XYZ file of N, CA, C and O in Angstrom:
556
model
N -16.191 -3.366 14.596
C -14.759 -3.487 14.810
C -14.450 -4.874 15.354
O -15.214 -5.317 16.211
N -13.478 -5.567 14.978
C -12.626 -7.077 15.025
C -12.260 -6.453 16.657
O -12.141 -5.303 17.078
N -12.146 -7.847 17.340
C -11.953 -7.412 19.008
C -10.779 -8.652 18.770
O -10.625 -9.572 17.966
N -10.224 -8.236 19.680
C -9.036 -9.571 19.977
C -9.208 -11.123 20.426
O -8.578 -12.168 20.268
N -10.181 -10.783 20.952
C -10.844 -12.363 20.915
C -11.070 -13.368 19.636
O -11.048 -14.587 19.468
N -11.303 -12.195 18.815
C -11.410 -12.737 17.394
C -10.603 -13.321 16.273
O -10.806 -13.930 15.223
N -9.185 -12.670 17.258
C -8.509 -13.230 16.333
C -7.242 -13.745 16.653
O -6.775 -13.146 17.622
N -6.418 -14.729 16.162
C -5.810 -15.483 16.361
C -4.460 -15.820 15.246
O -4.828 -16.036 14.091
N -3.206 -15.870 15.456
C -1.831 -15.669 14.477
C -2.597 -16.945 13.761
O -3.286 -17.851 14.231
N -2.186 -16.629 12.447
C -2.509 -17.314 10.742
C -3.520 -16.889 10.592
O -3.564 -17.182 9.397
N -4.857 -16.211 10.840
C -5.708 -15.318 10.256
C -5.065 -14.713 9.222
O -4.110 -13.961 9.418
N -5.571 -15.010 7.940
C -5.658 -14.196 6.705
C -6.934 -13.109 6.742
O -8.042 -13.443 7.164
N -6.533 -11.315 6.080
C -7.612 -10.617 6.316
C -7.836 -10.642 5.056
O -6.979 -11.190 4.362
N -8.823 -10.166 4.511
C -9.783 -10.016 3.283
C -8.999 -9.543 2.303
O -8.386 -8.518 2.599
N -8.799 -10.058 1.024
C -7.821 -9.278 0.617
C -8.628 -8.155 -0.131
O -9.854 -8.222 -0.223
N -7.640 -6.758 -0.848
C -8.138 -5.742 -1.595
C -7.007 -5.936 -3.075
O -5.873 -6.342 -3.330
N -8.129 -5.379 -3.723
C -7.931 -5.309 -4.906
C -7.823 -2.863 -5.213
O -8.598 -1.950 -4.927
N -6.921 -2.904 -5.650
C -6.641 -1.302 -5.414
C -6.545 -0.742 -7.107
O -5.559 -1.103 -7.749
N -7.161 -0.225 -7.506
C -6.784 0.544 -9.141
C -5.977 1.622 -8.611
O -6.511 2.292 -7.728
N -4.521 2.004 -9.048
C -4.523 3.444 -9.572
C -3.955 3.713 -10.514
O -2.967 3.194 -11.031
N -4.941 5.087 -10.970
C -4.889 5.399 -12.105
C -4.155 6.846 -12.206
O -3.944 7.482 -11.173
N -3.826 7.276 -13.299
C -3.161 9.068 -13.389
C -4.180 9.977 -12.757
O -3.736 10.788 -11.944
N -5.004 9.975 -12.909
C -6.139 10.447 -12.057
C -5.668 10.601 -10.630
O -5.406 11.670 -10.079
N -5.600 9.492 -10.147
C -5.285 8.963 -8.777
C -3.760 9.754 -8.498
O -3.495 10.295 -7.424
N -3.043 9.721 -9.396
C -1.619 10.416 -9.008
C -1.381 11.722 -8.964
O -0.425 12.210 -8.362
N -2.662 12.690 -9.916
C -2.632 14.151 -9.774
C -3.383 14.238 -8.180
O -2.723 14.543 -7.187
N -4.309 14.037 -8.147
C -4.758 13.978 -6.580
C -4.249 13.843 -5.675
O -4.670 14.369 -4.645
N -2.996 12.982 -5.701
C -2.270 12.613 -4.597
C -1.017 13.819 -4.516
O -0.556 14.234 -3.452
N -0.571 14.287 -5.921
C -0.074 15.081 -6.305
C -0.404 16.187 -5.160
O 0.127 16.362 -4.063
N -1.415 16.835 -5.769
C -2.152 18.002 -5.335
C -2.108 18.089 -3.469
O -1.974 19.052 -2.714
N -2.294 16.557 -3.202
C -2.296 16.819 -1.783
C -1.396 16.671 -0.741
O -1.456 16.940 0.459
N -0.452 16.129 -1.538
C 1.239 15.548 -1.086
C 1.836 16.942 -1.427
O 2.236 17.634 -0.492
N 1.911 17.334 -2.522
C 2.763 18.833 -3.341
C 4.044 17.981 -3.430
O 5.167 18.470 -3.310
N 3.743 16.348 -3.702
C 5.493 16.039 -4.477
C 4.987 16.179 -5.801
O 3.948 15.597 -6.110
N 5.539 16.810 -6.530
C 5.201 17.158 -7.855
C 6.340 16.289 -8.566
O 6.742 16.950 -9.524
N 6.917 15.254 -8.491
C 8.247 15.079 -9.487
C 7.992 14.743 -10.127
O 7.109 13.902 -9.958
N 8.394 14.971 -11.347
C 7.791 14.624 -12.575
C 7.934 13.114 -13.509
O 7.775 12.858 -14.703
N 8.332 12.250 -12.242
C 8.332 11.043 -12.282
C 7.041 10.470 -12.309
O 6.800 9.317 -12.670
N 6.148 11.370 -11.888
C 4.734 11.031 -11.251
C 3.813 11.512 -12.255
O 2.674 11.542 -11.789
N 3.876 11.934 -13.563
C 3.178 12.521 -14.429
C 3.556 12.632 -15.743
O 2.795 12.625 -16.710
N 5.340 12.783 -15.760
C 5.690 13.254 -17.562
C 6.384 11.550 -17.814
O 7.220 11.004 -17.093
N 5.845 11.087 -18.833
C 5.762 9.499 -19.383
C 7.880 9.685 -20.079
O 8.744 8.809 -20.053
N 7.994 11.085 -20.569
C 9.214 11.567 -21.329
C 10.013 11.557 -20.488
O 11.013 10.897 -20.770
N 10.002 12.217 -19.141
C 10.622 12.300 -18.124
C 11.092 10.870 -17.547
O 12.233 10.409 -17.515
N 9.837 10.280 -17.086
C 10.026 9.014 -16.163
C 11.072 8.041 -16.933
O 12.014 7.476 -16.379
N 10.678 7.928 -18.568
C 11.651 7.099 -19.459
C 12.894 7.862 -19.470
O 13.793 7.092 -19.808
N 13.388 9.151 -19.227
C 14.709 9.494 -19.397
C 15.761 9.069 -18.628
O 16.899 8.710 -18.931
N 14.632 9.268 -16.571
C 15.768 8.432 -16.049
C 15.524 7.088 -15.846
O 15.840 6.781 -14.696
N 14.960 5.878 -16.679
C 15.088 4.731 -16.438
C 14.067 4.081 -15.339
O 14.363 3.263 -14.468
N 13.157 4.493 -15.530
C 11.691 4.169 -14.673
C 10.714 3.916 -16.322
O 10.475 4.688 -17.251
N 10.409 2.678 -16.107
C 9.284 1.891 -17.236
C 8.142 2.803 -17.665
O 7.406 2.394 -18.563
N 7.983 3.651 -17.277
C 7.140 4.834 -17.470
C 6.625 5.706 -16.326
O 7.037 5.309 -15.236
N 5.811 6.822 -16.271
C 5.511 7.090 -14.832
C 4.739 5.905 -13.713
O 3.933 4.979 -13.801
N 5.562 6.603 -12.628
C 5.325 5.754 -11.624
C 4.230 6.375 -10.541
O 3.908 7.563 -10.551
N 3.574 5.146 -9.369
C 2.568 5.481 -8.598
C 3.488 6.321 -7.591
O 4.645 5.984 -7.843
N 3.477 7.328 -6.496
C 4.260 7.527 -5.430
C 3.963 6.251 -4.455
O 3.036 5.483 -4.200
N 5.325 6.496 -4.065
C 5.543 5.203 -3.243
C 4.422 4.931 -1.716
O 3.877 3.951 -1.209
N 4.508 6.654 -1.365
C 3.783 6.791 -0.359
C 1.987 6.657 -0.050
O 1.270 6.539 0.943
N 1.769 6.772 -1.800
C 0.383 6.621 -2.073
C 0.032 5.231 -2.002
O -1.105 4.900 -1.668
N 1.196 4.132 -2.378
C 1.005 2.781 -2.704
C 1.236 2.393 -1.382
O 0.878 1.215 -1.347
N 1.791 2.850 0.164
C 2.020 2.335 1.200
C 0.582 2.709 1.595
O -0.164 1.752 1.803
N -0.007 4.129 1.753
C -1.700 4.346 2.356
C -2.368 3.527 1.630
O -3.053 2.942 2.468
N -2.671 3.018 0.439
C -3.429 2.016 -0.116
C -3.768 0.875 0.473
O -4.891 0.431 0.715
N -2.338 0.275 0.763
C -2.092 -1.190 0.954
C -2.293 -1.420 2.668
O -2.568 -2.453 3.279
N -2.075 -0.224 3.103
C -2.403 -0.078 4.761
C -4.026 -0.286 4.422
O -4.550 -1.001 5.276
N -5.019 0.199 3.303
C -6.402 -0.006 3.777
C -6.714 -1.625 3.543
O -7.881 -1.881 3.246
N -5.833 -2.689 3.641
C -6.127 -3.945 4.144
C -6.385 -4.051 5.912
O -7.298 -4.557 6.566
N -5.464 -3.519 6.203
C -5.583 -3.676 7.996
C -6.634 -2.545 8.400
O -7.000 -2.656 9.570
N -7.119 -1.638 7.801
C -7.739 -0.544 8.573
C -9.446 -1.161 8.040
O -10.423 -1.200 8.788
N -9.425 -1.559 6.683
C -11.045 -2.129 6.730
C -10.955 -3.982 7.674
O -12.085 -4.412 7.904
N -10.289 -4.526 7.944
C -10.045 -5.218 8.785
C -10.591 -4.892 10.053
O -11.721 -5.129 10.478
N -9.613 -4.302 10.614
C -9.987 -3.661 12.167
C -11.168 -2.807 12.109
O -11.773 -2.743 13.180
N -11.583 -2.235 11.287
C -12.735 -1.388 11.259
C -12.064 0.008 12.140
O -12.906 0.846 12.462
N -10.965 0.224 12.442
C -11.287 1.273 12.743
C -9.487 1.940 12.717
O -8.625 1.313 13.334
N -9.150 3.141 11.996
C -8.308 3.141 11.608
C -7.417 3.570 12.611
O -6.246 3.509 12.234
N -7.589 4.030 13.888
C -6.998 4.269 14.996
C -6.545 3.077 15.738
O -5.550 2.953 16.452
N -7.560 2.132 15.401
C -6.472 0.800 16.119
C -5.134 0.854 15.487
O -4.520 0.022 16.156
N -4.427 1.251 14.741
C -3.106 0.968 13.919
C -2.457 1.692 14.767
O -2.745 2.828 15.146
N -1.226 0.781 15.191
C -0.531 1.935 16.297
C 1.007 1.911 15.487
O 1.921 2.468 16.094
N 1.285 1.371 14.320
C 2.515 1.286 14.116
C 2.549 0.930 12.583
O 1.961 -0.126 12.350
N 3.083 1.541 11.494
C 2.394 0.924 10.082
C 4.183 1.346 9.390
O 4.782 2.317 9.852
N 4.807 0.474 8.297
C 5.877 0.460 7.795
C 5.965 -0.019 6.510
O 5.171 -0.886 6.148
N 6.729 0.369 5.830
C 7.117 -0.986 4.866
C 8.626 -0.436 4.398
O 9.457 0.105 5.128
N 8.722 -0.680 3.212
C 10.334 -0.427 2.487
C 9.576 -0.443 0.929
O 8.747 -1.339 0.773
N 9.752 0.252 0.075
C 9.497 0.600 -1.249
C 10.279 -0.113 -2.061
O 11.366 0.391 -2.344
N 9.866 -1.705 -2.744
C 10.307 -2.431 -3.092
C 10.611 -2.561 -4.841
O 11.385 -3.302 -5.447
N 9.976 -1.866 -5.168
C 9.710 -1.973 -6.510
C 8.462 -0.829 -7.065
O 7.379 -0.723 -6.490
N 8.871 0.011 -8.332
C 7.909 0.979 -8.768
C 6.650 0.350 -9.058
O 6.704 -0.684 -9.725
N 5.400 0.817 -8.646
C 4.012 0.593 -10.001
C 4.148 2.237 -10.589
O 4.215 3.418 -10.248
N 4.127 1.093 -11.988
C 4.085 1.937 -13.518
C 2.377 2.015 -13.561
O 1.485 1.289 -13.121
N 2.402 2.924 -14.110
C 0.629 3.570 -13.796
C 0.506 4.349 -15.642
O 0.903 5.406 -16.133
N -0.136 3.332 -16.096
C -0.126 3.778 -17.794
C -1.589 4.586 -17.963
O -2.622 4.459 -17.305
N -1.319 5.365 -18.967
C -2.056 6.344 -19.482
C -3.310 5.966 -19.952
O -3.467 6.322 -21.120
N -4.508 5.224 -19.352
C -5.712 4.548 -19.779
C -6.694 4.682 -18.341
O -6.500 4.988 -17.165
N -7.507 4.388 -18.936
C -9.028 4.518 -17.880
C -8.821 3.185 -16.782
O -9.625 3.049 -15.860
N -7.727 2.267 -16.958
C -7.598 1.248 -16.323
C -6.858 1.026 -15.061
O -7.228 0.335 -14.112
N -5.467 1.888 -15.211
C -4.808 2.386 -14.261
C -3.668 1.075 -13.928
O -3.234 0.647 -14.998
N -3.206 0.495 -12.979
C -2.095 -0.349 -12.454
C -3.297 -0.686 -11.407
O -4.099 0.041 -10.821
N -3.095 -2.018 -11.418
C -4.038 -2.762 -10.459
C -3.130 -3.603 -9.303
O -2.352 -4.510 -9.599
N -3.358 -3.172 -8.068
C -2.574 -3.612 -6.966
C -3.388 -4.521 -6.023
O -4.474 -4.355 -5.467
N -2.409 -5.646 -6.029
C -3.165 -6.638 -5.233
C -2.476 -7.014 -3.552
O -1.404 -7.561 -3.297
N -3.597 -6.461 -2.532
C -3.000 -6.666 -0.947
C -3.245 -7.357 -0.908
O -3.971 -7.837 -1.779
N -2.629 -8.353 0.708
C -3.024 -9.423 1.306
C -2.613 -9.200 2.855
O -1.667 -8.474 3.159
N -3.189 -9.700 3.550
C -2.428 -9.631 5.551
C -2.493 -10.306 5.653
O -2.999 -11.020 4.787
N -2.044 -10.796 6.833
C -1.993 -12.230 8.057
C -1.128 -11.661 8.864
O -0.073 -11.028 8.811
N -2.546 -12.429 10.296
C -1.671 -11.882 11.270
C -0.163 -12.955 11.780
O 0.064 -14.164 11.745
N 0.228 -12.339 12.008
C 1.909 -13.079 12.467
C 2.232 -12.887 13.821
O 3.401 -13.217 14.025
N 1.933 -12.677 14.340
C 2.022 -12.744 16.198
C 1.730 -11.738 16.556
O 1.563 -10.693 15.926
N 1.593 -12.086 18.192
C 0.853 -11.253 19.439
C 2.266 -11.086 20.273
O 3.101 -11.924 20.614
N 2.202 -9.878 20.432
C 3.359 -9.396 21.073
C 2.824 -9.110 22.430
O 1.715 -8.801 22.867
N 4.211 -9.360 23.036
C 3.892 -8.635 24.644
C 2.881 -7.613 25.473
O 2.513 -7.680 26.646
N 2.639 -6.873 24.685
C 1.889 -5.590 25.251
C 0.471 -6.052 24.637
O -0.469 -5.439 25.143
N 0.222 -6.705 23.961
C -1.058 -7.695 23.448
C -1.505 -7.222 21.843
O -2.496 -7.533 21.182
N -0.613 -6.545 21.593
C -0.940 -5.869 19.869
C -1.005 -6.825 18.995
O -1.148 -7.937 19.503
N -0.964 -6.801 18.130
C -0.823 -7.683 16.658
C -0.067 -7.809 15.846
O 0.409 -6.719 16.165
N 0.555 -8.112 15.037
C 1.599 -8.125 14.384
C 0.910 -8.080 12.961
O -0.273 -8.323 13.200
N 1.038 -7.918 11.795
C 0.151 -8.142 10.937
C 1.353 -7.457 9.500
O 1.609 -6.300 9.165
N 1.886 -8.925 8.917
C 2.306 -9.079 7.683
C 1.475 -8.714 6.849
O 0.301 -9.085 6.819
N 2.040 -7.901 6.043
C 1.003 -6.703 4.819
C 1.714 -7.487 3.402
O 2.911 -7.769 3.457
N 0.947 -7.802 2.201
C 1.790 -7.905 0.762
C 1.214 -7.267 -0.036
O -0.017 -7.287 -0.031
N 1.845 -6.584 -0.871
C 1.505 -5.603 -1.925
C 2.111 -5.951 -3.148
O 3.336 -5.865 -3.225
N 1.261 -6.440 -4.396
C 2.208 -7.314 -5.686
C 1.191 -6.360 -6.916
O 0.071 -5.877 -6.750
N 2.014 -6.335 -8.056
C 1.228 -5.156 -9.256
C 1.973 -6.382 -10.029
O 3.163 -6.688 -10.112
N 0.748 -6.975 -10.576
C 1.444 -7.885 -11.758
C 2.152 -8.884 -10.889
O 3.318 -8.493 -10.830
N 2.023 -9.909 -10.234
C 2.382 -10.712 -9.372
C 3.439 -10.738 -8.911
O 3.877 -11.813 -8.500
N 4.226 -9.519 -8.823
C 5.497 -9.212 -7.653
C 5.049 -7.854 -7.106
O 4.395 -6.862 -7.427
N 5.895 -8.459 -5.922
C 5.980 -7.320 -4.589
C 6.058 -6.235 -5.158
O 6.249 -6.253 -6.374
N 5.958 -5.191 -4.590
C 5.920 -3.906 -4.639
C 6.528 -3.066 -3.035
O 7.042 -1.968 -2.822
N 6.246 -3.932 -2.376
C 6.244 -3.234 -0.631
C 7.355 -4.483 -0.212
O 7.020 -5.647 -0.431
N 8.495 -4.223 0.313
C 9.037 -4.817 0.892
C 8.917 -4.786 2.779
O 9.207 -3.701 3.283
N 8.501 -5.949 3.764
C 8.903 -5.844 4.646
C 7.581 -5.434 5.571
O 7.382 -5.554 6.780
N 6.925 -5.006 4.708
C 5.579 -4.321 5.414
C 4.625 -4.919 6.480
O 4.065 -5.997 6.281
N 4.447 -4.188 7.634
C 3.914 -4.562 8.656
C 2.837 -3.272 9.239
O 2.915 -2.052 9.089
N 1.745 -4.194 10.014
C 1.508 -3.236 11.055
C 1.022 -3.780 12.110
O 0.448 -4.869 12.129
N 1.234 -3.004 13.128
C 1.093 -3.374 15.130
C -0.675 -3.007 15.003
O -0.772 -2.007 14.292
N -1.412 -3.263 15.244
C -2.514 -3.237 15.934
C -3.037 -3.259 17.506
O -2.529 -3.941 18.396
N -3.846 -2.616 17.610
C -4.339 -2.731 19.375
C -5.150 -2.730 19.195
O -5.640 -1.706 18.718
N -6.171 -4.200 19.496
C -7.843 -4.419 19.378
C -8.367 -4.736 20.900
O -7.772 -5.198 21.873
N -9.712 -4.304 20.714
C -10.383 -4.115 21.969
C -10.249 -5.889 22.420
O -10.706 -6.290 23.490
């Protein structure tokens, strides 16, 4: 685990590279129980004006959070995790899936000694996550 000594505002963390695939969305399906069929019927998603089915938003925020949690090494340091759902990933019907690219840096040390830590999430080189942050508390 990263200790606070270690680290210092403009630290960039490692970035991740994330596949998901339909695979990935029945699973999330199954364990969320949002079933909308935004998330599975390709007929559906094109009726109301979504590029085809989409990733859940909430699956693409836990993803992009595992930049700061393999960072810190330990997923309980996260004391505060956010973003705003900026834009759909379209998740097409192939063994390949929608490929999501994170990035962090930390952005300041706040009062109580946490971290601040700017999150980016881009599918096809735009955002996806608007706004996204998380507070950290390292030893």
């Amino acid at each position: 685990m990263i200790t606070a000594a270690e680290v210092a505002v403009g630290d960039e963390l490692p970035p991740l590279s994330v596949r998901v695939t339909r695979a990935d969305l029945v699973r999330y399906a199954g364990a969320s129980g949002d079933f909308n069929p935004i998330h599975w019927n390709e007929r559906f998603a094109r009726e109301v004006g979504l590029p085809g089915v989409i990733a859940h938003g909430m699956l693409t925020m836990a993803l992009a959070g595992r930049v700061v949690t393999d960072w810190v090494g330990d997923p309980g340091a996260v004391v505060e995790y956010g973003v705003r759902f900026g834009r759909p990933v379209p998740v097409p019907d192939d063994d390949e899936g929608a490929l999501v690219e994170v990035t962090g840096k930390v952005a300041k040390v706040l009062e109580d000694g946490t971290f601040r830590v700017h999150v980016t999430a881009a599918f096809e080189g735009k955002s996806v996550l608007g706004g996204a942050f998380a507070r950290v508390r390292l030893p």
